[in-house]
Amino acid sequence: MRILTQLDEWRSATADARLARQSVGLVPTMGALHEGHRSLVAAARAECDVVVVTIFVNPRQFSNSTDLATYPRELEHDAELCDEWGVDLLVVPSLEEMWPDPVLTSVHVGALSEHLEGVGRPGHFDGVASVVTKLFVVNGPCRAYFGEKDFQQLAVVRQLTRDLGFDVTIVACPIVRDEEGLALSSRNARLSASSRDSALGLSRTLRRVAAASGLSAGAARELMVTSLAEAQVETAYAEIVSNETLTPLGDDEAAIGRAVIAGFVDGVRLLDNGPVGK
Ligand code: AMP
């Protein structure tokens, strides 16, 4: 495995691969790698000749400075894992090259960015869309692997790929959970043993709402809010949204789409989602 830190080296490495008729798989991450990331790498490994993992904790997508400061950084261990998982290129770009000072360009993906995560985290998706755009520009044509764990992010990335005409195929990978159902996340490391119990309330709520058939979106929302409160999760939102536009369904519409949840447990912001109806 090669570890690259300069954008030019990365650009030429993937260009060389494509010249040699090798397909390139890109897995963008913020590090603190876990089994969720491993599943993305495994999908890329199975489908592509050259697998590229990027690790960049992108300050532009954090709206909370404490969250950025306390985000886990474990580069040495991450590099060992990538090597073990069969990654070919591990790219760890510098802040200076990713966002030279001053950076004046921002990518904004209209309506999709504005609800759900966009409400509690203003500017978050502009940060995500801007960084993903830069990664796609430098990496060049590829298949790019993203987790359904960040369902809205996936929709934003799909939209920007289509709108800006990148030669990139977006591949969605299912959510990886621990044995009790908690969706894996780098932020889980911040959960204490007691807050873990509360955190399990997110996936339990999703299972409950998926099991309750024939609900209206309004009733499904109520069920989720009650179930989250019971688990002592401080709910940021709990919605049934359309799979395509991610807009919340009206109260009287049938609950068919995606249940999406964000909530705080002990100050840690957790996300989860799952299918409902059909
Ligand atoms: P992050 O390092 O948290 O920015 O995540 C990098 C990529 O891994 C994103 O596409 C995430 O959606 C994906 N990912 C994170 N956690 C999981 C998980 N539990 N299951 C599947 N994919 C995940």
Short mmCIF file of C-alpha atoms and ligand atoms in Angstrom, two decimals:
data_model
loop_
_atom_site.label_atom_id
_atom_site.label_comp_id
_atom_site.label_asym_id
_atom_site.label_seq_id
_atom_site.Cartn_x
_atom_site.Cartn_y
_atom_site.Cartn_z
CA MET A 1 0.00 0.00 0.00
CA ARG A 2 1.27 3.48 -0.86
CA ILE A 3 0.52 6.39 1.45
CA LEU A 4 0.22 9.70 -0.41
CA THR A 5 -0.15 13.15 1.06
CA GLN A 6 0.15 15.36 -2.03
CA LEU A 7 -2.72 15.98 -4.40
CA ASP A 8 -0.47 15.84 -7.50
CA GLU A 9 0.90 12.42 -6.56
CA TRP A 10 -2.63 11.16 -6.04
CA ARG A 11 -3.84 12.67 -9.33
CA SER A 12 -1.02 10.97 -11.28
CA ALA A 13 -1.37 7.63 -9.49
CA THR A 14 -5.03 7.27 -10.49
CA ALA A 15 -4.36 8.69 -13.99
CA ASP A 16 -1.63 6.03 -14.46
CA ALA A 17 -4.03 3.32 -13.30
CA ARG A 18 -6.66 4.39 -15.82
CA LEU A 19 -4.02 4.55 -18.59
CA ALA A 20 -3.20 0.93 -17.74
CA ARG A 21 -6.94 0.21 -18.17
CA GLN A 22 -7.40 -0.39 -14.44
CA SER A 23 -10.65 0.66 -12.79
CA VAL A 24 -10.42 2.89 -9.72
CA GLY A 25 -12.58 2.63 -6.58
CA LEU A 26 -12.66 5.60 -4.20
CA VAL A 27 -13.69 5.42 -0.53
CA PRO A 28 -13.77 8.87 1.10
CA THR A 29 -13.58 8.85 4.91
CA MET A 30 -12.70 11.00 7.90
CA GLY A 31 -10.69 8.19 9.50
CA ALA A 32 -11.12 6.44 12.87
CA LEU A 33 -11.93 3.48 10.67
CA HIS A 34 -14.33 0.72 11.72
CA GLU A 35 -16.28 -2.18 10.20
CA GLY A 36 -18.61 0.24 8.40
CA HIS A 37 -15.64 1.65 6.48
CA ARG A 38 -14.34 -1.87 5.97
CA SER A 39 -17.57 -2.82 4.17
CA LEU A 40 -17.09 0.09 1.73
CA VAL A 41 -13.48 -0.96 1.09
CA ALA A 42 -14.57 -4.60 0.61
CA ALA A 43 -17.17 -3.53 -1.98
CA ALA A 44 -14.55 -1.43 -3.79
CA ARG A 45 -12.00 -4.27 -3.56
CA ALA A 46 -14.50 -6.70 -5.12
CA GLU A 47 -15.36 -4.39 -8.03
CA CYS A 48 -12.24 -2.34 -8.84
CA ASP A 49 -8.58 -2.91 -9.73
CA VAL A 50 -7.19 -0.05 -7.66
CA VAL A 51 -8.74 0.89 -4.31
CA VAL A 52 -8.15 4.40 -2.96
CA VAL A 53 -9.11 5.41 0.58
CA THR A 54 -8.93 9.06 1.59
CA ILE A 55 -8.74 10.24 5.18
CA PHE A 56 -9.46 13.91 5.69
CA VAL A 57 -11.25 15.43 8.68
CA ASN A 58 -12.89 18.22 6.73
CA PRO A 59 -13.30 21.28 8.95
CA ARG A 60 -15.78 22.84 6.51
CA GLN A 61 -18.45 20.26 7.29
CA PHE A 62 -18.33 20.76 11.07
CA SER A 63 -20.68 23.40 12.40
CA ASN A 64 -19.58 22.76 15.98
CA SER A 65 -15.96 23.48 16.91
CA THR A 66 -15.95 21.05 19.88
CA ASP A 67 -17.13 18.25 17.61
CA LEU A 68 -14.23 19.04 15.25
CA ALA A 69 -11.68 19.30 18.06
CA THR A 70 -12.77 16.03 19.66
CA TYR A 71 -13.26 14.06 16.42
CA PRO A 72 -11.15 10.88 16.84
CA ARG A 73 -7.86 10.87 14.91
CA GLU A 74 -6.01 7.53 14.72
CA LEU A 75 -3.90 7.72 11.58
CA GLU A 76 -1.36 5.04 12.41
CA HIS A 77 -3.99 2.47 13.28
CA ASP A 78 -6.08 3.50 10.26
CA ALA A 79 -3.09 2.90 7.99
CA GLU A 80 -2.60 -0.59 9.45
CA LEU A 81 -6.26 -1.40 8.87
CA CYS A 82 -6.17 -0.12 5.28
CA ASP A 83 -3.13 -2.26 4.58
CA GLU A 84 -4.88 -5.30 6.07
CA TRP A 85 -8.04 -4.60 4.02
CA GLY A 86 -6.11 -4.58 0.73
CA VAL A 87 -6.17 -0.85 0.00
CA ASP A 88 -3.72 0.19 -2.74
CA LEU A 89 -3.52 3.94 -2.13
CA LEU A 90 -4.15 5.64 1.18
CA VAL A 91 -4.45 9.38 0.60
CA VAL A 92 -4.07 11.70 3.58
CA PRO A 93 -4.16 15.19 2.11
CA SER A 94 -3.03 18.24 4.06
CA LEU A 95 -5.39 20.97 5.17
CA GLU A 96 -3.24 23.50 3.28
CA GLU A 97 -3.68 21.71 -0.02
CA MET A 98 -7.32 20.81 0.44
CA TRP A 99 -8.37 24.28 1.55
CA PRO A 100 -5.69 26.82 0.65
CA ASP A 101 -6.20 30.08 2.50
CA PRO A 102 -8.35 31.89 1.49
CA VAL A 103 -10.76 29.42 -0.05
CA LEU A 104 -13.59 31.25 -1.79
CA THR A 105 -15.44 28.47 -3.58
CA SER A 106 -18.31 26.52 -2.11
CA VAL A 107 -20.62 23.92 -3.63
CA HIS A 108 -24.24 24.18 -2.55
CA VAL A 109 -26.74 21.45 -3.42
CA GLY A 110 -30.11 23.27 -3.20
CA ALA A 111 -33.19 21.86 -1.52
CA LEU A 112 -31.66 18.51 -0.52
CA SER A 113 -29.22 20.25 1.85
CA GLU A 114 -31.74 22.37 3.64
CA HIS A 115 -33.89 20.07 5.75
CA LEU A 116 -33.07 17.32 8.32
CA GLU A 117 -29.29 17.53 9.01
CA GLY A 118 -29.21 20.92 7.28
CA VAL A 119 -31.39 22.49 9.98
CA GLY A 120 -29.30 21.60 13.05
CA ARG A 121 -25.99 21.82 11.21
CA PRO A 122 -26.05 24.93 9.01
CA GLY A 123 -23.47 24.80 6.22
CA HIS A 124 -22.74 21.11 6.86
CA PHE A 125 -23.72 19.91 3.39
CA ASP A 126 -21.94 22.80 1.67
CA GLY A 127 -18.81 21.51 3.42
CA VAL A 128 -19.57 17.93 2.36
CA ALA A 129 -20.43 18.88 -1.24
CA SER A 130 -17.32 21.06 -1.54
CA VAL A 131 -14.96 18.39 -0.25
CA VAL A 132 -16.52 15.58 -2.30
CA THR A 133 -16.27 17.77 -5.41
CA LYS A 134 -12.58 18.33 -4.77
CA LEU A 135 -11.96 14.62 -4.13
CA PHE A 136 -13.72 13.74 -7.40
CA VAL A 137 -11.77 16.39 -9.34
CA VAL A 138 -8.38 15.20 -8.07
CA ASN A 139 -9.11 11.46 -8.11
CA GLY A 140 -10.75 11.52 -11.55
CA PRO A 141 -13.23 9.01 -13.03
CA CYS A 142 -14.02 6.16 -10.64
CA ARG A 143 -16.62 4.25 -8.73
CA ALA A 144 -17.11 6.00 -5.37
CA TYR A 145 -18.46 4.18 -2.31
CA PHE A 146 -20.70 5.84 0.28
CA GLY A 147 -22.66 4.40 3.22
CA GLU A 148 -26.43 4.54 3.59
CA LYS A 149 -25.67 5.35 7.24
CA ASP A 150 -25.45 8.97 6.03
CA PHE A 151 -28.57 8.76 3.92
CA GLN A 152 -28.95 12.48 3.21
CA GLN A 153 -25.25 12.81 2.39
CA LEU A 154 -25.65 10.01 -0.15
CA ALA A 155 -28.53 11.90 -1.80
CA VAL A 156 -26.51 15.14 -1.85
CA VAL A 157 -23.51 13.37 -3.41
CA ARG A 158 -25.69 11.66 -6.05
CA GLN A 159 -27.25 15.00 -6.95
CA LEU A 160 -23.97 16.90 -7.25
CA THR A 161 -22.47 14.09 -9.36
CA ARG A 162 -25.38 14.37 -11.76
CA ASP A 163 -25.55 18.18 -11.72
CA LEU A 164 -21.83 18.74 -12.29
CA GLY A 165 -21.37 15.83 -14.71
CA PHE A 166 -18.65 13.91 -12.90
CA ASP A 167 -17.61 10.65 -14.50
CA VAL A 168 -18.19 8.91 -11.19
CA THR A 169 -20.53 6.03 -10.40
CA ILE A 170 -21.91 6.36 -6.89
CA VAL A 171 -22.25 3.03 -5.09
CA ALA A 172 -24.44 2.92 -1.96
CA CYS A 173 -23.46 0.43 0.76
CA PRO A 174 -25.82 -0.84 3.51
CA ILE A 175 -25.48 0.24 7.15
CA VAL A 176 -23.16 -1.93 9.25
CA ARG A 177 -24.33 -2.42 12.86
CA ASP A 178 -22.83 -3.99 15.96
CA GLU A 179 -24.31 -7.18 17.42
CA GLU A 180 -26.92 -5.18 19.36
CA GLY A 181 -28.02 -3.10 16.39
CA LEU A 182 -26.14 0.15 17.00
CA ALA A 183 -25.07 1.66 13.66
CA LEU A 184 -21.27 1.85 13.69
CA SER A 185 -19.88 5.38 13.77
CA SER A 186 -16.54 6.92 14.63
CA ARG A 187 -18.44 9.04 17.19
CA ASN A 188 -19.58 5.90 19.10
CA ALA A 189 -16.12 5.89 20.73
CA ARG A 190 -17.33 8.87 22.78
CA LEU A 191 -20.27 6.94 24.28
CA SER A 192 -19.99 5.76 27.89
CA ALA A 193 -21.31 2.29 28.80
CA SER A 194 -24.54 3.78 30.16
CA SER A 195 -25.10 6.07 27.17
CA ARG A 196 -24.67 3.09 24.87
CA ASP A 197 -27.96 1.73 26.23
CA SER A 198 -29.70 4.95 25.24
CA ALA A 199 -27.97 4.92 21.86
CA LEU A 200 -29.51 1.51 21.16
CA GLY A 201 -32.85 3.33 21.29
CA LEU A 202 -32.24 4.66 17.76
CA SER A 203 -32.10 1.27 16.04
CA ARG A 204 -34.83 -0.12 18.32
CA THR A 205 -37.07 2.75 17.22
CA LEU A 206 -36.37 2.02 13.56
CA ARG A 207 -37.22 -1.66 14.05
CA ARG A 208 -40.47 -0.71 15.80
CA VAL A 209 -41.61 1.68 13.11
CA ALA A 210 -40.67 -0.80 10.36
CA ALA A 211 -42.65 -3.55 12.12
CA ALA A 212 -45.81 -1.43 12.60
CA SER A 213 -47.55 -1.85 9.26
CA GLY A 214 -50.19 0.46 7.78
CA LEU A 215 -49.27 3.60 9.74
CA SER A 216 -49.72 7.15 8.51
CA ALA A 217 -46.54 9.24 8.45
CA GLY A 218 -47.93 11.31 11.35
CA ALA A 219 -48.54 8.21 13.49
CA ALA A 220 -45.14 6.79 12.56
CA ARG A 221 -43.48 10.05 13.60
CA GLU A 222 -45.31 9.97 16.94
CA LEU A 223 -44.27 6.38 17.53
CA MET A 224 -40.64 7.29 16.86
CA VAL A 225 -40.65 10.36 19.11
CA THR A 226 -42.18 8.36 21.99
CA SER A 227 -39.80 5.45 21.53
CA LEU A 228 -36.75 7.78 21.44
CA ALA A 229 -37.90 9.66 24.55
CA GLU A 230 -38.34 6.33 26.34
CA ALA A 231 -34.68 5.54 25.57
CA GLN A 232 -33.67 9.01 26.80
CA VAL A 233 -32.46 10.12 23.40
CA GLU A 234 -32.72 13.88 22.92
CA THR A 235 -34.35 13.87 19.50
CA ALA A 236 -33.15 16.39 16.90
CA TYR A 237 -35.56 15.02 14.28
CA ALA A 238 -37.47 11.83 13.59
CA GLU A 239 -39.17 11.85 10.19
CA ILE A 240 -40.55 9.65 7.47
CA VAL A 241 -39.16 11.04 4.22
CA SER A 242 -39.49 10.25 0.56
CA ASN A 243 -36.65 8.04 -0.70
CA GLU A 244 -35.90 10.35 -3.62
CA THR A 245 -36.36 13.94 -2.45
CA LEU A 246 -35.88 13.29 1.28
CA THR A 247 -38.75 15.66 2.03
CA PRO A 248 -40.84 14.69 5.08
CA LEU A 249 -44.16 13.05 4.17
CA GLY A 250 -47.39 14.80 5.21
CA ASP A 251 -49.08 13.53 8.40
CA ASP A 252 -51.90 11.82 6.48
CA GLU A 253 -49.76 10.14 3.85
CA ALA A 254 -48.99 6.44 4.20
CA ALA A 255 -45.66 5.87 5.98
CA ILE A 256 -43.78 4.48 2.98
CA GLY A 257 -40.22 5.69 2.48
CA ARG A 258 -37.29 6.10 4.83
CA ALA A 259 -37.38 6.66 8.56
CA VAL A 260 -34.55 9.04 9.47
CA ILE A 261 -33.47 9.91 13.00
CA ALA A 262 -30.92 12.21 14.59
CA GLY A 263 -30.55 12.48 18.31
CA PHE A 264 -28.16 13.36 21.10
CA VAL A 265 -27.06 10.87 23.73
CA ASP A 266 -24.80 12.37 26.39
CA GLY A 267 -23.97 15.23 24.01
CA VAL A 268 -22.98 12.85 21.18
CA ARG A 269 -24.95 13.37 17.97
CA LEU A 270 -26.05 10.06 16.46
CA LEU A 271 -27.77 9.27 13.16
CA ASP A 272 -29.67 6.25 11.95
CA ASN A 273 -32.19 5.40 9.24
CA GLY A 274 -34.05 2.49 7.74
CA PRO A 275 -36.83 1.58 5.31
CA VAL A 276 -40.51 1.76 6.31
CA GLY A 277 -43.56 0.37 4.52
CA LYS A 278 -43.30 -2.08 1.59
P1 AMP B 1 -17.04 9.02 7.84
O1 AMP B 1 -15.63 8.58 8.04
O2 AMP B 1 -17.91 8.92 9.06
O3 AMP B 1 -17.16 10.34 7.12
O4 AMP B 1 -17.68 7.95 6.84
C1 AMP B 1 -17.07 7.63 5.62
C2 AMP B 1 -18.02 6.77 4.82
O5 AMP B 1 -18.30 5.58 5.56
C3 AMP B 1 -19.36 7.45 4.54
O6 AMP B 1 -19.77 7.15 3.22
C4 AMP B 1 -20.27 6.83 5.57
O7 AMP B 1 -21.62 6.81 5.17
C5 AMP B 1 -19.71 5.42 5.64
N1 AMP B 1 -20.09 4.80 6.90
C6 AMP B 1 -19.87 5.28 8.16
N2 AMP B 1 -20.42 4.46 9.08
C7 AMP B 1 -21.00 3.43 8.38
C8 AMP B 1 -21.72 2.26 8.76
N3 AMP B 1 -21.99 1.98 10.01
N4 AMP B 1 -22.16 1.45 7.76
C9 AMP B 1 -21.91 1.73 6.46
N5 AMP B 1 -21.23 2.81 6.05
C10 AMP B 1 -20.79 3.65 6.99
#
